[in-house]
Structure formats: C-alpha cells, structure tokens
Amino acid sequence: MNVRMEITYRTPKGTETLFNTEEMRAKKALLLAEDLEKTGRLKHIVFIDSQDNAWSLKELRKQMEDIKTEPHDVTVYFDGGFDLKTKRSGLGCAIYYEQNGKSLRLRKNALVDELDTNNESEYAAFHLGVQEIELLGVHHLPVTFVGDSQVVINQLSGEWPVYEEELARWADRIEAKLRELGIHPEYQLVSRKKNREADHLASQALQEIEISSLIELKED
C-alpha cells in the first residue's frame, strides 16, 4: 500500500506551514510520521492512498496491523510468449509481496495451446497473475501489475481502446475478476529488459519446463 502525506508543521514560535510528500510505502510513511510526532511540532497529518482515500495516523496504524498476516504490498510481473510454428503460448508471472513480516516471491508459468496471437498470450499471462494472487488470498488492496506489453497495459489502464473481439473478452474477464476481489490495479509499463524474470518464465514454459515456486527473500 502506497500513500503520500499532507503535513501541517508548527515552529516553536507558532509559524505554520503545509508539506506534501511524494508517494511512498505506508510502512515508511508511518515511521516518518512517528518520528515527526516526537518533535512535538506536528500539528496535523493526513495520509492519502492511491485511490485518494484519506487516513488519519490512528486509522493507518490499524490498517497496517490488520493486513500484517495477509499478503500485501503486492507487485505482479507478467509476460506471454507465442510460438508461431507450434501455435503454443508460454505464460509467466513473478509475484512479490509481504506477509507476516516476510518478503516473499512466487514464480509460476504455464503452457497453453488455444491462443492465436502474441497479444492474447500477454493477456493470458496477466490473467495467470490474477489467478495466482486470488489463490494467495489477496483482496481489497491495491496491486501493481508490471509488464512490457504496451497493448495490455495501455488497454487495461484505459489509455487505448480495445477493438479486437478476443482481446476485449480477455479484458472483460480480467476486469470482472479484479472487481470481484476488490483489487485496485495500478499498471506499470517497462522495457523487456526490466521484465526479464517474467519473460524467462514464459520462455521456460515454451520449452516445457514447468515452474512453480515460493521463496522468502532475504535482505543482503
């Protein structure tokens, strides 16, 4: 969960000013707010999330405590590959999240036969990511989806229209599931180089190398 802070600060002589911060992880925002509280000069603070919901310090503390045992701070990397010769598609997703004070990574891929284009493969890879976060129990939280497909990212974010009937069906299916889970999607378009992990998983699927793993990430 990401938030920005609106802070009213008062000097010892009573001069006040308003600060607006950049968006940051809620955990970091809480640490900064608690440190500011210790100065005795913090008059008022409001946390604004990515859906423009406002939280008081007390409310945000409770929210962070409530979600501690559930998957949160979720980022899904996805990629799909299509082999023209075999008409097979490789789907890959890598999911990073926090739970019970741990940083975790889930990797998953799949090989499918029923798709006809690379764009369909990309949508199917996105859908695979949605299925996996549903299995993890992610719900009613913002989730960041990261991919190198301009078509998928721009169409799902509403930047581009969807003209192809088959792609429209994929988009409708994905959006319906996100609504059902109460997930607020945030979309990030990256270069293929920055999506290497999901791309590799998709390539492994095309090579009939099945990947399904969950590990805890340790800090260096």
Short mmCIF file of C-alpha atoms in Angstrom, two decimals:
data_model
loop_
_atom_site.label_atom_id
_atom_site.label_comp_id
_atom_site.label_asym_id
_atom_site.label_seq_id
_atom_site.Cartn_x
_atom_site.Cartn_y
_atom_site.Cartn_z
CA MET A 1 0.00 0.00 0.00
CA ASN A 2 1.38 3.39 -1.04
CA VAL A 3 0.44 6.73 0.49
CA ARG A 4 1.50 10.35 0.40
CA MET A 5 1.42 12.63 3.41
CA GLU A 6 -0.09 16.07 3.93
CA ILE A 7 1.62 17.51 6.99
CA THR A 8 0.86 20.68 8.94
CA TYR A 9 4.02 21.67 10.82
CA ARG A 10 4.30 24.34 13.51
CA THR A 11 7.54 26.02 14.68
CA PRO A 12 8.16 26.75 18.39
CA LYS A 13 7.06 30.35 17.78
CA GLY A 14 3.78 29.29 16.19
CA THR A 15 4.53 29.68 12.48
CA GLU A 16 2.72 27.00 10.48
CA THR A 17 3.25 25.54 7.03
CA LEU A 18 1.87 22.67 4.96
CA PHE A 19 4.07 19.99 3.42
CA ASN A 20 3.07 17.44 0.77
CA THR A 21 5.31 14.41 0.33
CA GLU A 22 5.86 12.09 -2.61
CA GLU A 23 4.13 8.71 -2.64
CA MET A 24 5.83 6.03 -0.58
CA ARG A 25 5.14 2.72 1.12
CA ALA A 26 2.73 3.06 4.05
CA LYS A 27 5.25 1.40 6.37
CA LYS A 28 7.85 4.08 5.59
CA ALA A 29 5.26 6.85 5.93
CA LEU A 30 4.31 5.61 9.40
CA LEU A 31 7.95 5.59 10.51
CA LEU A 32 8.43 9.16 9.30
CA ALA A 33 5.17 10.34 10.90
CA GLU A 34 6.04 8.76 14.23
CA ASP A 35 9.46 10.42 14.14
CA LEU A 36 7.85 13.80 13.40
CA GLU A 37 5.46 13.29 16.31
CA LYS A 38 8.41 13.09 18.69
CA THR A 39 9.38 16.68 17.82
CA GLY A 40 6.11 17.96 19.27
CA ARG A 41 5.71 20.23 16.26
CA LEU A 42 3.43 18.05 14.17
CA LYS A 43 0.06 19.76 14.28
CA HIS A 44 -1.84 17.62 11.77
CA ILE A 45 -1.16 14.82 9.33
CA VAL A 46 -3.28 13.05 6.72
CA PHE A 47 -2.29 10.04 4.62
CA ILE A 48 -3.73 9.84 1.10
CA ASP A 49 -3.67 6.46 -0.68
CA SER A 50 -3.60 5.83 -4.44
CA GLN A 51 -7.43 5.85 -4.58
CA ASP A 52 -7.50 9.28 -2.83
CA ASN A 53 -8.84 7.82 0.41
CA ALA A 54 -7.76 9.82 3.47
CA TRP A 55 -6.41 8.10 6.58
CA SER A 56 -5.56 9.51 9.99
CA LEU A 57 -2.43 8.28 11.73
CA LYS A 58 -4.52 6.07 14.02
CA GLU A 59 -6.50 4.63 11.09
CA LEU A 60 -3.40 3.85 9.05
CA ARG A 61 -1.73 2.15 12.03
CA LYS A 62 -4.79 -0.06 12.46
CA GLN A 63 -4.96 -0.84 8.74
CA MET A 64 -1.30 -1.88 8.66
CA GLU A 65 -1.82 -4.06 11.72
CA ASP A 66 -4.92 -5.69 10.23
CA ILE A 67 -3.22 -6.64 6.95
CA LYS A 68 0.04 -7.82 8.50
CA THR A 69 -0.95 -11.50 8.38
CA GLU A 70 -2.39 -11.24 4.85
CA PRO A 71 -0.49 -10.80 1.56
CA HIS A 72 0.04 -7.09 0.91
CA ASP A 73 2.37 -4.70 -0.97
CA VAL A 74 1.77 -6.95 -3.98
CA THR A 75 3.54 -6.48 -7.33
CA VAL A 76 2.85 -8.81 -10.27
CA TYR A 77 5.27 -9.08 -13.20
CA PHE A 78 3.76 -10.84 -16.22
CA ASP A 79 4.82 -11.83 -19.73
CA GLY A 80 3.50 -14.00 -22.52
CA GLY A 81 5.30 -15.55 -25.47
CA PHE A 82 3.79 -17.01 -28.64
CA ASP A 83 5.48 -19.55 -30.91
CA LEU A 84 4.22 -19.12 -34.50
CA LYS A 85 5.47 -22.55 -35.59
CA THR A 86 3.80 -24.59 -32.86
CA LYS A 87 0.92 -22.16 -32.12
CA ARG A 88 1.69 -22.61 -28.43
CA SER A 89 1.90 -19.90 -25.78
CA GLY A 90 4.17 -19.63 -22.77
CA LEU A 91 2.87 -17.63 -19.81
CA GLY A 92 4.96 -16.38 -16.93
CA CYS A 93 4.39 -14.36 -13.77
CA ALA A 94 6.51 -13.40 -10.78
CA ILE A 95 4.68 -12.08 -7.73
CA TYR A 96 6.39 -10.16 -4.94
CA TYR A 97 4.56 -9.50 -1.68
CA GLU A 98 4.83 -9.05 2.08
CA GLN A 99 3.20 -11.29 4.69
CA ASN A 100 3.82 -11.83 8.41
CA GLY A 101 6.85 -9.55 8.29
CA LYS A 102 8.45 -11.55 5.45
CA SER A 103 9.25 -10.61 1.85
CA LEU A 104 8.11 -13.41 -0.47
CA ARG A 105 8.32 -14.23 -4.17
CA LEU A 106 6.07 -16.59 -6.10
CA ARG A 107 7.04 -17.74 -9.59
CA LYS A 108 4.59 -19.51 -11.88
CA ASN A 109 4.40 -20.40 -15.57
CA ALA A 110 2.06 -22.29 -17.88
CA LEU A 111 1.99 -23.71 -21.40
CA VAL A 112 -1.27 -23.32 -23.34
CA ASP A 113 -2.40 -24.30 -26.84
CA GLU A 114 -5.65 -22.47 -27.51
CA LEU A 115 -4.37 -18.93 -28.24
CA ASP A 116 -3.73 -17.39 -31.66
CA THR A 117 -1.59 -14.27 -31.18
CA ASN A 118 1.14 -12.81 -29.03
CA ASN A 119 -1.25 -10.20 -27.62
CA GLU A 120 -3.60 -12.96 -26.46
CA SER A 121 -0.62 -14.63 -24.79
CA GLU A 122 0.19 -11.40 -22.96
CA TYR A 123 -3.40 -11.09 -21.73
CA ALA A 124 -3.39 -14.75 -20.68
CA ALA A 125 -0.17 -14.17 -18.71
CA PHE A 126 -1.80 -11.21 -16.94
CA HIS A 127 -4.80 -13.43 -16.18
CA LEU A 128 -2.47 -16.10 -14.78
CA GLY A 129 -1.08 -13.49 -12.39
CA VAL A 130 -4.61 -12.56 -11.28
CA GLN A 131 -5.44 -16.23 -10.67
CA GLU A 132 -2.32 -16.67 -8.56
CA ILE A 133 -2.97 -13.66 -6.33
CA GLU A 134 -6.52 -14.91 -5.83
CA LEU A 135 -5.07 -18.23 -4.64
CA LEU A 136 -2.81 -16.30 -2.26
CA GLY A 137 -5.87 -14.63 -0.78
CA VAL A 138 -5.14 -11.09 -1.96
CA HIS A 139 -8.27 -8.93 -1.76
CA HIS A 140 -9.40 -5.33 -1.30
CA LEU A 141 -5.92 -3.91 -1.78
CA PRO A 142 -4.02 -2.01 -4.47
CA VAL A 143 -1.89 -4.32 -6.65
CA THR A 144 0.76 -3.17 -9.13
CA PHE A 145 0.87 -5.05 -12.44
CA VAL A 146 4.12 -4.69 -14.38
CA GLY A 147 4.64 -5.77 -17.98
CA ASP A 148 6.33 -4.88 -21.26
CA SER A 149 3.19 -5.24 -23.41
CA GLN A 150 2.04 -1.80 -24.49
CA VAL A 151 -1.22 -3.32 -25.74
CA VAL A 152 -2.19 -4.96 -22.44
CA ILE A 153 -1.02 -2.16 -20.13
CA ASN A 154 -2.50 0.67 -22.21
CA GLN A 155 -5.79 -1.12 -22.90
CA LEU A 156 -6.41 -2.21 -19.32
CA SER A 157 -5.48 1.24 -17.98
CA GLY A 158 -7.94 2.83 -20.41
CA GLU A 159 -5.30 4.67 -22.44
CA TRP A 160 -6.07 2.69 -25.60
CA PRO A 161 -9.40 1.35 -26.89
CA VAL A 162 -9.86 -2.40 -27.38
CA TYR A 163 -11.02 -3.16 -30.93
CA GLU A 164 -10.19 -6.86 -31.24
CA GLU A 165 -13.06 -9.06 -30.06
CA GLU A 166 -10.84 -11.70 -28.48
CA LEU A 167 -8.76 -9.15 -26.58
CA ALA A 168 -11.94 -7.45 -25.38
CA ARG A 169 -13.09 -10.76 -23.90
CA TRP A 170 -9.79 -11.11 -22.05
CA ALA A 171 -10.02 -7.53 -20.75
CA ASP A 172 -13.62 -8.06 -19.58
CA ARG A 173 -12.67 -11.30 -17.84
CA ILE A 174 -9.73 -9.69 -16.05
CA GLU A 175 -11.62 -6.57 -15.00
CA ALA A 176 -14.54 -8.64 -13.68
CA LYS A 177 -12.20 -10.73 -11.53
CA LEU A 178 -10.40 -7.67 -10.19
CA ARG A 179 -13.74 -6.13 -9.20
CA GLU A 180 -14.80 -9.39 -7.56
CA LEU A 181 -11.62 -9.45 -5.47
CA GLY A 182 -11.83 -5.75 -4.65
CA ILE A 183 -8.38 -5.18 -6.15
CA HIS A 184 -7.41 -1.68 -7.25
CA PRO A 185 -5.00 -2.24 -10.16
CA GLU A 186 -2.05 0.03 -10.84
CA TYR A 187 -0.33 -0.50 -14.19
CA GLN A 188 3.34 -0.03 -15.00
CA LEU A 189 4.82 -0.38 -18.47
CA VAL A 190 8.51 -1.34 -18.50
CA SER A 191 11.08 -2.38 -21.06
CA ARG A 192 11.55 -6.05 -21.87
CA LYS A 193 14.93 -5.88 -20.11
CA LYS A 194 13.24 -4.82 -16.88
CA ASN A 195 10.71 -7.63 -17.28
CA ARG A 196 13.35 -10.30 -17.77
CA GLU A 197 12.17 -12.57 -14.96
CA ALA A 198 8.63 -12.99 -16.30
CA ASP A 199 9.97 -13.25 -19.85
CA HIS A 200 12.27 -16.10 -18.80
CA LEU A 201 9.39 -17.92 -17.12
CA ALA A 202 7.33 -17.65 -20.31
CA SER A 203 10.26 -18.95 -22.38
CA GLN A 204 10.72 -21.88 -19.98
CA ALA A 205 7.04 -22.75 -20.42
CA LEU A 206 7.51 -22.91 -24.21
CA GLN A 207 10.41 -25.30 -23.54
CA GLU A 208 8.02 -27.40 -21.42
CA ILE A 209 9.91 -26.53 -18.23
CA GLU A 210 7.26 -26.12 -15.55
CA ILE A 211 7.99 -23.63 -12.77
CA SER A 212 6.01 -23.24 -9.55
CA SER A 213 7.99 -21.92 -6.60
CA LEU A 214 7.60 -19.81 -3.49
CA ILE A 215 10.59 -18.49 -1.55
CA GLU A 216 11.35 -15.98 1.18
CA LEU A 217 13.63 -13.17 0.05
CA LYS A 218 16.41 -12.40 2.48
CA GLU A 219 17.91 -8.94 2.82
CA ASP A 220 21.54 -8.63 1.71
#
